[in-house]
Short mmCIF file of N, CA and C in Angstrom, two decimals:
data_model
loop_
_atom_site.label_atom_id
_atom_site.label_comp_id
_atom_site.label_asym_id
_atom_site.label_seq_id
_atom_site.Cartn_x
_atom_site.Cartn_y
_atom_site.Cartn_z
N UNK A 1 9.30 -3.80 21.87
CA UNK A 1 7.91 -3.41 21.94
C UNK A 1 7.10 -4.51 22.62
N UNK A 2 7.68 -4.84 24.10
CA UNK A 2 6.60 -5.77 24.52
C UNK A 2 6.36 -5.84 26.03
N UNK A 3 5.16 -6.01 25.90
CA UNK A 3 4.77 -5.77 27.78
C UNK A 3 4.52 -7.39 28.47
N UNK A 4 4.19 -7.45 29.54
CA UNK A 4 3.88 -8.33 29.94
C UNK A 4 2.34 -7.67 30.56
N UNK A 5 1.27 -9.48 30.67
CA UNK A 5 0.19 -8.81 30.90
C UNK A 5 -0.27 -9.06 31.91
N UNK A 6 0.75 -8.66 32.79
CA UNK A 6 0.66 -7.80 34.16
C UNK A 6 0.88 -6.71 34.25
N UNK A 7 1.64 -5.85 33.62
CA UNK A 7 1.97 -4.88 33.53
C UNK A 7 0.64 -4.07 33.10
N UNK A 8 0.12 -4.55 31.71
CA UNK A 8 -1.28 -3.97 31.62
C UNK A 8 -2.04 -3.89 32.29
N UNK A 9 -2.36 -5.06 33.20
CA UNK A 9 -3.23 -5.52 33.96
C UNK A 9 -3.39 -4.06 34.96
N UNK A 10 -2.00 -4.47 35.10
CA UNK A 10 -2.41 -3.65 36.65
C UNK A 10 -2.81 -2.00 36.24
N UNK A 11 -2.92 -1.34 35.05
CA UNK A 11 -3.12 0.03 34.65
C UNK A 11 -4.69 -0.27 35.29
N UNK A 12 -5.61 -1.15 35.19
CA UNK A 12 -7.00 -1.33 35.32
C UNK A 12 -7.82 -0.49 34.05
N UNK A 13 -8.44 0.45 34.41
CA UNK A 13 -9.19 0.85 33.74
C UNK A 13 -8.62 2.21 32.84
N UNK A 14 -7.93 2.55 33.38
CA UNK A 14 -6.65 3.32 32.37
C UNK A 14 -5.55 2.91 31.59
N UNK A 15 -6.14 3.23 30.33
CA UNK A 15 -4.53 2.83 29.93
C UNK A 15 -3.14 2.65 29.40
N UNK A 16 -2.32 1.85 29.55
CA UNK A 16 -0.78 1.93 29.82
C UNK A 16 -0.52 2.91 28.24
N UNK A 17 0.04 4.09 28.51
CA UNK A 17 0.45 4.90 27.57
C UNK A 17 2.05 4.84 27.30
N UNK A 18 2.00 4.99 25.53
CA UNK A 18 3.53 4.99 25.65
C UNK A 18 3.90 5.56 24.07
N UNK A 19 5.16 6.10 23.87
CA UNK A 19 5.75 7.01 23.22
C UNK A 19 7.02 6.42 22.91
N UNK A 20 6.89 5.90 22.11
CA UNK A 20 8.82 4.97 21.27
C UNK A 20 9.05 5.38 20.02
N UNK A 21 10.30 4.98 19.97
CA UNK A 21 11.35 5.29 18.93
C UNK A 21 11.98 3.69 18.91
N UNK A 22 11.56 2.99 17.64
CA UNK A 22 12.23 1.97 17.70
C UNK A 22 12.77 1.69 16.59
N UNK A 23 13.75 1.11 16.37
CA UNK A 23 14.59 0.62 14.84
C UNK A 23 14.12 -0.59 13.91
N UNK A 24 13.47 -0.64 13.41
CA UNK A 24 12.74 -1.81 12.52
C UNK A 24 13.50 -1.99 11.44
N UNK A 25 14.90 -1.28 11.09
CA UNK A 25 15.20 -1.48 9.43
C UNK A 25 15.74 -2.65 8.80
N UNK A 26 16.29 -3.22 9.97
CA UNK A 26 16.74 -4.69 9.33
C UNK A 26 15.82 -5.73 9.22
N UNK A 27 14.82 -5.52 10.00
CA UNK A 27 13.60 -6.63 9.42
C UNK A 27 12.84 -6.40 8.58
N UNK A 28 12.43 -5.03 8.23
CA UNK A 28 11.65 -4.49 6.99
C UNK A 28 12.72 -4.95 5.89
N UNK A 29 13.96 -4.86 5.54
CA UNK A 29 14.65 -4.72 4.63
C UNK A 29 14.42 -6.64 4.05
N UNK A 30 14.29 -6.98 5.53
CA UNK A 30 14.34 -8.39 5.48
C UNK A 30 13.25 -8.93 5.01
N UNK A 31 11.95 -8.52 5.03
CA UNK A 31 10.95 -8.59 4.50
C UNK A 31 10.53 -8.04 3.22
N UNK A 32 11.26 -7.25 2.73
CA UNK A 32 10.97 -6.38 1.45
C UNK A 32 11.93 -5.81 0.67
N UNK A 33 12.52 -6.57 0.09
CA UNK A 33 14.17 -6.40 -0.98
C UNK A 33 13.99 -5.41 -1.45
N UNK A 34 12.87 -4.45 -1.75
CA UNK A 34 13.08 -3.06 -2.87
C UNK A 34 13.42 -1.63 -1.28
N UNK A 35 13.13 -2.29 -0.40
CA UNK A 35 13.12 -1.08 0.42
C UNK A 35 15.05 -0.82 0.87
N UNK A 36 15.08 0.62 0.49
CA UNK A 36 16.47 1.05 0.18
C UNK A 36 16.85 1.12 1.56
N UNK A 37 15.80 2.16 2.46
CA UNK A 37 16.15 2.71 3.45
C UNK A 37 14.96 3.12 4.29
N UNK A 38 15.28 2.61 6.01
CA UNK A 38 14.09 3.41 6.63
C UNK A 38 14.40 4.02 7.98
N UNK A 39 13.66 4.59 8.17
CA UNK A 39 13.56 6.08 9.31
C UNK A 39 13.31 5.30 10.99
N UNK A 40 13.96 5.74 11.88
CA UNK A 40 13.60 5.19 13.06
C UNK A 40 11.64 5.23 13.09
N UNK A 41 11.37 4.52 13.84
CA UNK A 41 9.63 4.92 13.22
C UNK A 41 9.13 4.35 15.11
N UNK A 42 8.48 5.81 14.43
CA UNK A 42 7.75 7.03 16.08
C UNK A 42 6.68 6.19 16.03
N UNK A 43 6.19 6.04 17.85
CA UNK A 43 5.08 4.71 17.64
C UNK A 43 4.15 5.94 19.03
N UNK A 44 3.20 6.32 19.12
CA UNK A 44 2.26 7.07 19.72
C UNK A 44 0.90 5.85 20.09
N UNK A 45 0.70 5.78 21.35
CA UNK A 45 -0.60 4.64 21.46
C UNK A 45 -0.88 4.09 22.74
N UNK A 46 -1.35 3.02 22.73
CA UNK A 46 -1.86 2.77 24.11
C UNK A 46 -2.24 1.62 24.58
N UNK A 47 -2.27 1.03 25.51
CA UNK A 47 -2.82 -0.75 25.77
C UNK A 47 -3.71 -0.48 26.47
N UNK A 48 -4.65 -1.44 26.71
CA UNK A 48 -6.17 -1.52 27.30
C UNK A 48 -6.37 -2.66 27.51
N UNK A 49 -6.27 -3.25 29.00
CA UNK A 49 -6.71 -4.46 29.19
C UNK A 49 -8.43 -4.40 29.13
N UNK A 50 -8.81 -5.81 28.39
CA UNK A 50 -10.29 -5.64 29.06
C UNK A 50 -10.75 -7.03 28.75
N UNK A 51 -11.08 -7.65 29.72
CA UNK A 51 -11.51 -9.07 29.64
C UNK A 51 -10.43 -9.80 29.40
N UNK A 52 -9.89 -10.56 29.81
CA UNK A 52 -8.49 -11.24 29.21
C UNK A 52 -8.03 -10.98 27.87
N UNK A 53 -8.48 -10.11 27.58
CA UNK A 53 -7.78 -9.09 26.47
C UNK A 53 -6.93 -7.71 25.91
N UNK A 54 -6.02 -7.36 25.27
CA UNK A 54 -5.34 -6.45 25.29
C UNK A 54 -5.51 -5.56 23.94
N UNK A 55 -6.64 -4.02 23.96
CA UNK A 55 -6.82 -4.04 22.83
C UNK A 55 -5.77 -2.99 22.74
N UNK A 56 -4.75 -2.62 21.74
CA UNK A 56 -4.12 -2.00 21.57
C UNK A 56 -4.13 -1.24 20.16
N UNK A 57 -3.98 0.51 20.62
CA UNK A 57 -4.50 1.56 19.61
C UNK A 57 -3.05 2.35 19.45
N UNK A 58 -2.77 2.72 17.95
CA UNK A 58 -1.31 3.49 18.30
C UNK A 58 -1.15 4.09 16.82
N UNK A 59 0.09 5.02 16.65
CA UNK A 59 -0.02 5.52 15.21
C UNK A 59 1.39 5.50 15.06
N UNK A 60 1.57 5.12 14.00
CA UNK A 60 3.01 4.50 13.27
C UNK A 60 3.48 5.49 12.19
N UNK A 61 4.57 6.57 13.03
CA UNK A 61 5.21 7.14 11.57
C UNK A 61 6.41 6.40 11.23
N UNK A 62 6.88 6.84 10.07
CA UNK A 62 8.12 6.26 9.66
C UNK A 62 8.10 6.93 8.08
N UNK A 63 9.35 7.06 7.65
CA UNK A 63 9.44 7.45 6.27
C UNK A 63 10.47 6.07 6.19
N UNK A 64 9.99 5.68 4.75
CA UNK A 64 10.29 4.42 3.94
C UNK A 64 11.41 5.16 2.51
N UNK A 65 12.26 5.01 2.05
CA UNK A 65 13.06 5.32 0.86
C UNK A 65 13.09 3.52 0.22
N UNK A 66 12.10 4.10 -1.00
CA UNK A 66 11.74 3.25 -2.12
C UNK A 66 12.78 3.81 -3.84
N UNK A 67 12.93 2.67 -4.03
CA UNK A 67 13.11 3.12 -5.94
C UNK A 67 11.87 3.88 -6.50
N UNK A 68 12.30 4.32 -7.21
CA UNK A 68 11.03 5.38 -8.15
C UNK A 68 10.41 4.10 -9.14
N UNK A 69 9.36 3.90 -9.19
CA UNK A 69 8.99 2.90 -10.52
C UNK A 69 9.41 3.37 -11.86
N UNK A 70 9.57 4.38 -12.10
CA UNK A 70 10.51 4.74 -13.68
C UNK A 70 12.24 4.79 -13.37
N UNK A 71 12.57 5.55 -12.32
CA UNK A 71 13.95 6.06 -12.69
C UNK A 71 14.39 4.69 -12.03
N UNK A 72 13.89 4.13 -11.09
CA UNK A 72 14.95 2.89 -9.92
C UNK A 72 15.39 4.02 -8.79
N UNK A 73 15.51 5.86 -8.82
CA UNK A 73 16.54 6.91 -7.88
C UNK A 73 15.30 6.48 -6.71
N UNK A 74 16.05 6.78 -5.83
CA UNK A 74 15.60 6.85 -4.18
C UNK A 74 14.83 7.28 -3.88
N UNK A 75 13.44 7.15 -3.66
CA UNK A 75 12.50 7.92 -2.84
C UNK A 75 11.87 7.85 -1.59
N UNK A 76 12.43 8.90 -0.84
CA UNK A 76 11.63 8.88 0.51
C UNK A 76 10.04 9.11 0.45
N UNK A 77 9.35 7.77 1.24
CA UNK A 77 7.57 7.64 1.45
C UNK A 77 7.68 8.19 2.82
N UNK A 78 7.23 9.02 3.17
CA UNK A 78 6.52 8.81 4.48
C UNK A 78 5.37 8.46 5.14
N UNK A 79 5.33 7.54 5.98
CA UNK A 79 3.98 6.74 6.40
C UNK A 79 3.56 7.56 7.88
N UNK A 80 1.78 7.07 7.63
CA UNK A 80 1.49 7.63 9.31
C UNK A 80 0.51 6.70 9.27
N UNK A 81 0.41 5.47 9.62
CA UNK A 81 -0.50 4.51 9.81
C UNK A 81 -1.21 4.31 11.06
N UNK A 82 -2.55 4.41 11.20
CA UNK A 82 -3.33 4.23 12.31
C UNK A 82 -3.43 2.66 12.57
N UNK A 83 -3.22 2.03 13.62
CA UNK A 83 -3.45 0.38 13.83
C UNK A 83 -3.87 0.21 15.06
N UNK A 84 -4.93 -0.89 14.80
CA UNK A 84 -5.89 -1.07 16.00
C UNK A 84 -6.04 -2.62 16.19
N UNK A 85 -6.05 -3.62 17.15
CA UNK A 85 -5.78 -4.67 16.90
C UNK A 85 -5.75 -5.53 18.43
N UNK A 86 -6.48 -6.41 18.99
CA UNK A 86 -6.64 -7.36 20.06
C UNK A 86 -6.19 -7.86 20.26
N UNK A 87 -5.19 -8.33 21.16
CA UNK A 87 -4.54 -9.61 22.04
C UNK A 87 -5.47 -10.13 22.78
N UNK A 88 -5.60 -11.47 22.36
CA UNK A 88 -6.38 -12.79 23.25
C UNK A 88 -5.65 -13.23 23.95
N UNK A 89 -5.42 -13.70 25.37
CA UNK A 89 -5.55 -14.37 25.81
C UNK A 89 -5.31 -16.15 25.24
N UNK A 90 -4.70 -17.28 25.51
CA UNK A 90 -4.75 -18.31 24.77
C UNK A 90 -6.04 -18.79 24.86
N UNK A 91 -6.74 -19.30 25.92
CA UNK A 91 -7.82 -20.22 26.23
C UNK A 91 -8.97 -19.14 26.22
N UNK A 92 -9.15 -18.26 25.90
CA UNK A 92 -10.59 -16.94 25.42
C UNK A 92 -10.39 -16.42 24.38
N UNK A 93 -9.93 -17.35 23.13
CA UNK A 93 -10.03 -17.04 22.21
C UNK A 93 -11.51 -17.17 21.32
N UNK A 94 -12.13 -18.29 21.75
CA UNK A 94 -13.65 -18.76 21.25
C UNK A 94 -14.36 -17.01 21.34
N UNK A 95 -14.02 -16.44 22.98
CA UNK A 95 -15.08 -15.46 23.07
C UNK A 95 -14.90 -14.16 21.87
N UNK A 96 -13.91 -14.23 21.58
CA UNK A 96 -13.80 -13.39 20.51
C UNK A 96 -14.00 -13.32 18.89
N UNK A 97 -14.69 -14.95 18.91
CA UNK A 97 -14.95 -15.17 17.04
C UNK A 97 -15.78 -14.00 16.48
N UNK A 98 -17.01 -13.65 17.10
CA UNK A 98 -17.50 -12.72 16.51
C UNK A 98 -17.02 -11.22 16.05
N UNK A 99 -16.30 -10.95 16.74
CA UNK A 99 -15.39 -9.32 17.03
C UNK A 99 -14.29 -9.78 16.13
N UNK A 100 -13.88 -11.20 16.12
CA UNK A 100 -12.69 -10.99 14.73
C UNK A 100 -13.08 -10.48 13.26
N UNK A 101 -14.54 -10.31 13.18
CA UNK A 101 -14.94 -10.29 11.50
C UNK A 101 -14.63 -8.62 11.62
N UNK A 102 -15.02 -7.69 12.79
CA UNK A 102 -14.69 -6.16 12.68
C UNK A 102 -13.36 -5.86 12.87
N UNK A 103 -12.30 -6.66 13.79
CA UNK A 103 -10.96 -6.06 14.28
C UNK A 103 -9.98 -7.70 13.85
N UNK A 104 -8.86 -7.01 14.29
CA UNK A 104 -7.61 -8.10 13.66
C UNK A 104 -7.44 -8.84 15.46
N UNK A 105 -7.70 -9.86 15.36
CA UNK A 105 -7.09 -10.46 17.06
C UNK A 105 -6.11 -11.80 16.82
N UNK A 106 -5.30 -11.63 17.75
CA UNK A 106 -4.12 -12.41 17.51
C UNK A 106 -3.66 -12.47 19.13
N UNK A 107 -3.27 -14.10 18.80
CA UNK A 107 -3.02 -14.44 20.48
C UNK A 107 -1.98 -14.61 20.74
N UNK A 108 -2.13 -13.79 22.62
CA UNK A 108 -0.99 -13.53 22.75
C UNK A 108 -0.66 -15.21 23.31
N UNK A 109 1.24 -15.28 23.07
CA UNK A 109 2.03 -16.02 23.53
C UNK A 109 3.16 -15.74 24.80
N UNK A 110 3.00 -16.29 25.35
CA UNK A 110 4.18 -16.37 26.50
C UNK A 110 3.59 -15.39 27.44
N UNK A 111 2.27 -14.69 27.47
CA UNK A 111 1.97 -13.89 28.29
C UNK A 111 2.39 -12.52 28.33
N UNK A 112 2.95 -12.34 27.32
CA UNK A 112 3.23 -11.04 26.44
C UNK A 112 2.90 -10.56 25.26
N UNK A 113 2.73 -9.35 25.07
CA UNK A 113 1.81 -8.45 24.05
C UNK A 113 3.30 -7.76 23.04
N UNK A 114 3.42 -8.65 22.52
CA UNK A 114 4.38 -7.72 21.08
C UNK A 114 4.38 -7.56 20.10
N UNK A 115 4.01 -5.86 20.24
CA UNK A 115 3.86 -5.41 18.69
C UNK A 115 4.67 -5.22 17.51
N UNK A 116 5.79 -5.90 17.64
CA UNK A 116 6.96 -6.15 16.96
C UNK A 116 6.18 -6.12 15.06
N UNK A 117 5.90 -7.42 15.32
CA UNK A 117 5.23 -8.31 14.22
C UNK A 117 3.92 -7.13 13.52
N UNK A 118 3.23 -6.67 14.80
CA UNK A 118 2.02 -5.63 13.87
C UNK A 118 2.65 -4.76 13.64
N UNK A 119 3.51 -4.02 13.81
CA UNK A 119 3.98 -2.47 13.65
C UNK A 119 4.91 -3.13 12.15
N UNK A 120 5.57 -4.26 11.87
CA UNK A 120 6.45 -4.31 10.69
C UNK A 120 4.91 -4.65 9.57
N UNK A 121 4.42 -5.84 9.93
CA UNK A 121 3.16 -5.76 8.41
C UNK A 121 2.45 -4.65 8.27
N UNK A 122 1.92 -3.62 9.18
CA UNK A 122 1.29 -2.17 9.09
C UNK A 122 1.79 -1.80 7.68
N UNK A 123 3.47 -1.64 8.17
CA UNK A 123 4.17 -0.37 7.54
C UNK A 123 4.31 -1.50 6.04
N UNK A 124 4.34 -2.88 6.07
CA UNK A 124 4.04 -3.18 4.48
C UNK A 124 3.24 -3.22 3.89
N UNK A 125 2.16 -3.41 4.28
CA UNK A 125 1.12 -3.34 3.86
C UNK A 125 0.70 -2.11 3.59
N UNK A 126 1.39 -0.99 4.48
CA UNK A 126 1.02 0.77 3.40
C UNK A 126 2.01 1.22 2.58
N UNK A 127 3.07 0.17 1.88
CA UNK A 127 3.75 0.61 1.33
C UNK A 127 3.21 1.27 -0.42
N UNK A 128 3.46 2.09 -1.16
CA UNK A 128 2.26 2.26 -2.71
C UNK A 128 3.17 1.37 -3.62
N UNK A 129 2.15 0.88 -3.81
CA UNK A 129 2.87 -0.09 -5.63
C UNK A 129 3.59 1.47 -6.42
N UNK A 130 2.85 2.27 -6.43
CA UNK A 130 4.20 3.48 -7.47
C UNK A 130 4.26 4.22 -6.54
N UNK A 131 5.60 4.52 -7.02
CA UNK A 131 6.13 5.34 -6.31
C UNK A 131 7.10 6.54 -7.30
N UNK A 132 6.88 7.39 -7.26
CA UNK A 132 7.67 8.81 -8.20
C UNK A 132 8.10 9.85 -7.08
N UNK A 133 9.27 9.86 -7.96
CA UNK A 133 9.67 11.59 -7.08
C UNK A 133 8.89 12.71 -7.47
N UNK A 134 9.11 13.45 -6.50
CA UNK A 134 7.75 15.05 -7.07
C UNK A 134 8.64 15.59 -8.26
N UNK A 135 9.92 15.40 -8.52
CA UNK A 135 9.79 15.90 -10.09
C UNK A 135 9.06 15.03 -11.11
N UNK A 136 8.96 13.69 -10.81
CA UNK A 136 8.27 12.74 -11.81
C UNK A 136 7.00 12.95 -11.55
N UNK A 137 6.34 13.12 -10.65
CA UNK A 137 4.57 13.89 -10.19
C UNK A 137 4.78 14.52 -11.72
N UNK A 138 5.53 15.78 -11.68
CA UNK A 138 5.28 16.99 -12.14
C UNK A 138 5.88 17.06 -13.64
N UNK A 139 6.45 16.16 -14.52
CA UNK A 139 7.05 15.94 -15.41
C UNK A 139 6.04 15.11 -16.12
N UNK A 140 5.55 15.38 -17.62
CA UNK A 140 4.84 14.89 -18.29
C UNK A 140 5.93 13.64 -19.55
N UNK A 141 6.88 14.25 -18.99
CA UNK A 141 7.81 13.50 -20.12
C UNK A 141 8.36 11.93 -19.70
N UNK A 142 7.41 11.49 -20.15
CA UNK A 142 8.38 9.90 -20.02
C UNK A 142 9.60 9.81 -20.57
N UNK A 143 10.34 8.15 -19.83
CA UNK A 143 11.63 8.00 -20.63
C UNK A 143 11.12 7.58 -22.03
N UNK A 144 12.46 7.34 -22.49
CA UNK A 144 11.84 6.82 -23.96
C UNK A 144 13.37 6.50 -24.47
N UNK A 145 13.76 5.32 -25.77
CA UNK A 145 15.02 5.23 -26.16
C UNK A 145 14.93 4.63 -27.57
N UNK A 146 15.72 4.37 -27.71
CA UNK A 146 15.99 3.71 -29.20
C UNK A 146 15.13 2.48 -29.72
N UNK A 147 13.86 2.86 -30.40
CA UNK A 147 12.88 1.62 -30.75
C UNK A 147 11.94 1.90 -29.27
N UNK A 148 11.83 2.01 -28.35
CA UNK A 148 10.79 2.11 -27.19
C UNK A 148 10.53 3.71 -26.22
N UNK A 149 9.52 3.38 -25.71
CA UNK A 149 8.57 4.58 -25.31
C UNK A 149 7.97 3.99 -24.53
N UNK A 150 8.22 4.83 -23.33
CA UNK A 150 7.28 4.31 -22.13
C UNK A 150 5.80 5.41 -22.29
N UNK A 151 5.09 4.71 -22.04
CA UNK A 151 3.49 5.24 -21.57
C UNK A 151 2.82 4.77 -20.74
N UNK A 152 2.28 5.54 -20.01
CA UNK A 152 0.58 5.60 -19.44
C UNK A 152 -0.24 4.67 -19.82
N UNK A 153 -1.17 4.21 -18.82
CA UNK A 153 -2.18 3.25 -19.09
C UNK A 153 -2.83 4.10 -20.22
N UNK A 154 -3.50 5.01 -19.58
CA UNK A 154 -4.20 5.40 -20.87
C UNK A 154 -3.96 6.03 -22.58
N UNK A 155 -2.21 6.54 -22.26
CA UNK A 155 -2.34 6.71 -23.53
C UNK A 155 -2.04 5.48 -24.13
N UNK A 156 -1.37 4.57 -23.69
CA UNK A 156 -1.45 3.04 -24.37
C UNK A 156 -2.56 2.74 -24.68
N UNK A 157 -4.04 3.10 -23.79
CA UNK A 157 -5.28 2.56 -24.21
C UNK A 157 -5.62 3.27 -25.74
N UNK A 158 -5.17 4.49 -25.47
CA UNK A 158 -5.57 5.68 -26.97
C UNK A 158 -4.53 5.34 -28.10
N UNK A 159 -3.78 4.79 -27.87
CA UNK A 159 -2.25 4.25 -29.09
C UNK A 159 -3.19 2.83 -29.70
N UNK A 160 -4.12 2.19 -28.63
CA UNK A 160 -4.50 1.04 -29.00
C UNK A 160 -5.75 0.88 -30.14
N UNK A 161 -6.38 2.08 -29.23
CA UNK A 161 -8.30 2.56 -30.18
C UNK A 161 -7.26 2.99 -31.30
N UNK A 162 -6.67 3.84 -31.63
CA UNK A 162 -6.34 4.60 -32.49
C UNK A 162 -5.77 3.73 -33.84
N UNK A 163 -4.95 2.58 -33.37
CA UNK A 163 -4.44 1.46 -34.12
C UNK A 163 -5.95 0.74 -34.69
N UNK A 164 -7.00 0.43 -33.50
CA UNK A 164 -7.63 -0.48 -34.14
C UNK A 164 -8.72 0.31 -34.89
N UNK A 165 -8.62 1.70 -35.12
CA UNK A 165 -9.68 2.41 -36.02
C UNK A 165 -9.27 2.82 -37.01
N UNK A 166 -7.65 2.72 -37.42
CA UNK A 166 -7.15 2.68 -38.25
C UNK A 166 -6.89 1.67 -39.35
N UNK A 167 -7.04 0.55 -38.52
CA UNK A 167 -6.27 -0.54 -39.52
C UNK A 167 -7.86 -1.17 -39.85
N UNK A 168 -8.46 -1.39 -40.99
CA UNK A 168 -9.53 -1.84 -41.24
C UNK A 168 -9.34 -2.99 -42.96
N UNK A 169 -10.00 -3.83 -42.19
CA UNK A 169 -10.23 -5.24 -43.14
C UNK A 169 -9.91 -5.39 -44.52
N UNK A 170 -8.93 -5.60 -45.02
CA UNK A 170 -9.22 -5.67 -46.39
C UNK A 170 -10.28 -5.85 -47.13
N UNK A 171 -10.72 -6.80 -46.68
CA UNK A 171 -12.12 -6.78 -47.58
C UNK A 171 -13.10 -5.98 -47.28
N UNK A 172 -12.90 -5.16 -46.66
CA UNK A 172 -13.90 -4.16 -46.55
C UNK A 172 -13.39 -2.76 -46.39
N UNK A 173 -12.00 -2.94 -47.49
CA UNK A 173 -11.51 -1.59 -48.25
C UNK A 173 -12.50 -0.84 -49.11
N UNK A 174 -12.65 -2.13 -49.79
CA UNK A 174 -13.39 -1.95 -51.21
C UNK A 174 -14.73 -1.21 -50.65
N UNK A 175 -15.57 -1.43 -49.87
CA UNK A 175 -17.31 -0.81 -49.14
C UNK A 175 -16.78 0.43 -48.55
N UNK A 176 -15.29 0.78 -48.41
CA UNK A 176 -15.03 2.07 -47.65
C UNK A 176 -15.03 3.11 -48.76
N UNK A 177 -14.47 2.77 -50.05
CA UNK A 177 -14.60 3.72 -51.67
C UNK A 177 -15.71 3.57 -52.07
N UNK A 178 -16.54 2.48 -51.68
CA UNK A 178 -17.59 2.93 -52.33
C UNK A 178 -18.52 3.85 -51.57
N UNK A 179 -18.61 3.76 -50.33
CA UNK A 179 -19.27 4.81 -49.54
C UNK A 179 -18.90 6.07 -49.70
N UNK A 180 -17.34 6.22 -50.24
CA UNK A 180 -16.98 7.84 -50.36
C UNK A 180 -17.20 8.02 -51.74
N UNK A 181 -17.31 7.44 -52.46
CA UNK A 181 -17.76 8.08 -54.17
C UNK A 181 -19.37 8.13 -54.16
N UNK A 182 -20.05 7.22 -52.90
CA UNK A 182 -21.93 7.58 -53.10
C UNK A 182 -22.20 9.30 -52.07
N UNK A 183 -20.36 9.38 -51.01
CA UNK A 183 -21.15 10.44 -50.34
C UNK A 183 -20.84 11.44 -51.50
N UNK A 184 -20.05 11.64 -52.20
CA UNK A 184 -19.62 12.51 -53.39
C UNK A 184 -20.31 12.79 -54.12
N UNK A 185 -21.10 12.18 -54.68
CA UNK A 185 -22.15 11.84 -55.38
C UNK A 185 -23.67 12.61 -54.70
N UNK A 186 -23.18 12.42 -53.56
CA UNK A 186 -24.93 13.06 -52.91
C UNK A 186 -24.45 14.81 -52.89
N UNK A 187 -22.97 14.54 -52.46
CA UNK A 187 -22.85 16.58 -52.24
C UNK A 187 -22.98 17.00 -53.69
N UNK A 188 -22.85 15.90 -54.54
CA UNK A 188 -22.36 16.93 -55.46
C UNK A 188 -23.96 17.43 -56.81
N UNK A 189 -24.77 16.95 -56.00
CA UNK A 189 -26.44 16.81 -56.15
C UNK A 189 -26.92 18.15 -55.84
#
């Protein structure tokens, strides 16, 4: 995935279009120990010289096969990431401080533009912290085993209220009977 920027250059005011199929799986894998398995990943986009700069626009599919966060079984993600992102130039990098706070710019080296490096952090950076198979979507039943039970944030939050509205102070057993023998006392008025 890399041009030289002459090659851009010379598109001028149109620009250089292109359509790949490239193999990323041994460096993703290399970058990210949980990832099982990944998909050749379809790259759709475009280079744009403009000012000693190369802004480059493109869309990144790929399906990712992750562990499930409950079972550890295999799940295929599929990604479609939009990425947008500037090549400087070495020595016109100053002109671009301001435009770095809206877009990502990164300079080019050796006089070539390779999206090697953006197209692999894209696809980690959209990877989801959970991940479930659509039977686990659709399954209300957690695991569960001998002495433990998996749960939900929230019903852990409701296991928690429920514990702490239950368990009340010893010493203020005694003000809990007496409040129920004064409400007894009023019904029975």
């Amino acid at each position: 995935m890399k041009w030289s920027m002459k090659q851009i250059e010379e598109h001028g005011v149109e620009p250089l279009k292109f359509l790949q199929e490239v193999d990323l799986k041994q460096s993703l894998i290399k970058r990210e120990s949980d990832i099982i398995d990944v998909s050749p990943v379809k790259l759709n986009g475009s280079l744009l010289y403009d000012n000693h700069s190369v802004i480059a626009t493109f869309v990144v599919e790929v399906t990712v096969t992750l562990p499930s966060s409950r079972t550890l079984e295999p799940v295929q993600v599929p990604l479609m990431i939009d990425v947008s992102e500037r090549y400087v130039e070495q020595g016109y990098l100053s002109q671009y401080v301001e435009v770095a706070k809206e877009e990502i710019v990164t300079v080019i080296e050796e006089n070539y533009v390779d999206l090697t490096e953006t197209i692999i952090d894209s696809i980690l950076l959209s990877l989801p912290l959970k991940v479930l198979s659509q039977t686990e979507q659709e399954d209300d039943n957690l695991p569960s085993g001998n002495g433990w039970v998996l749960l939900t944030e929230d019903a852990y939050n409701m296991q928690k209220q429920k514990e702490a509205e239950d368990n009340i102070d010893p010493r203020l057993a005694g003000l809990k009977t007496l409040l129920l023998n004064e409400e007894d006392e009023d019904q029975s008025l």
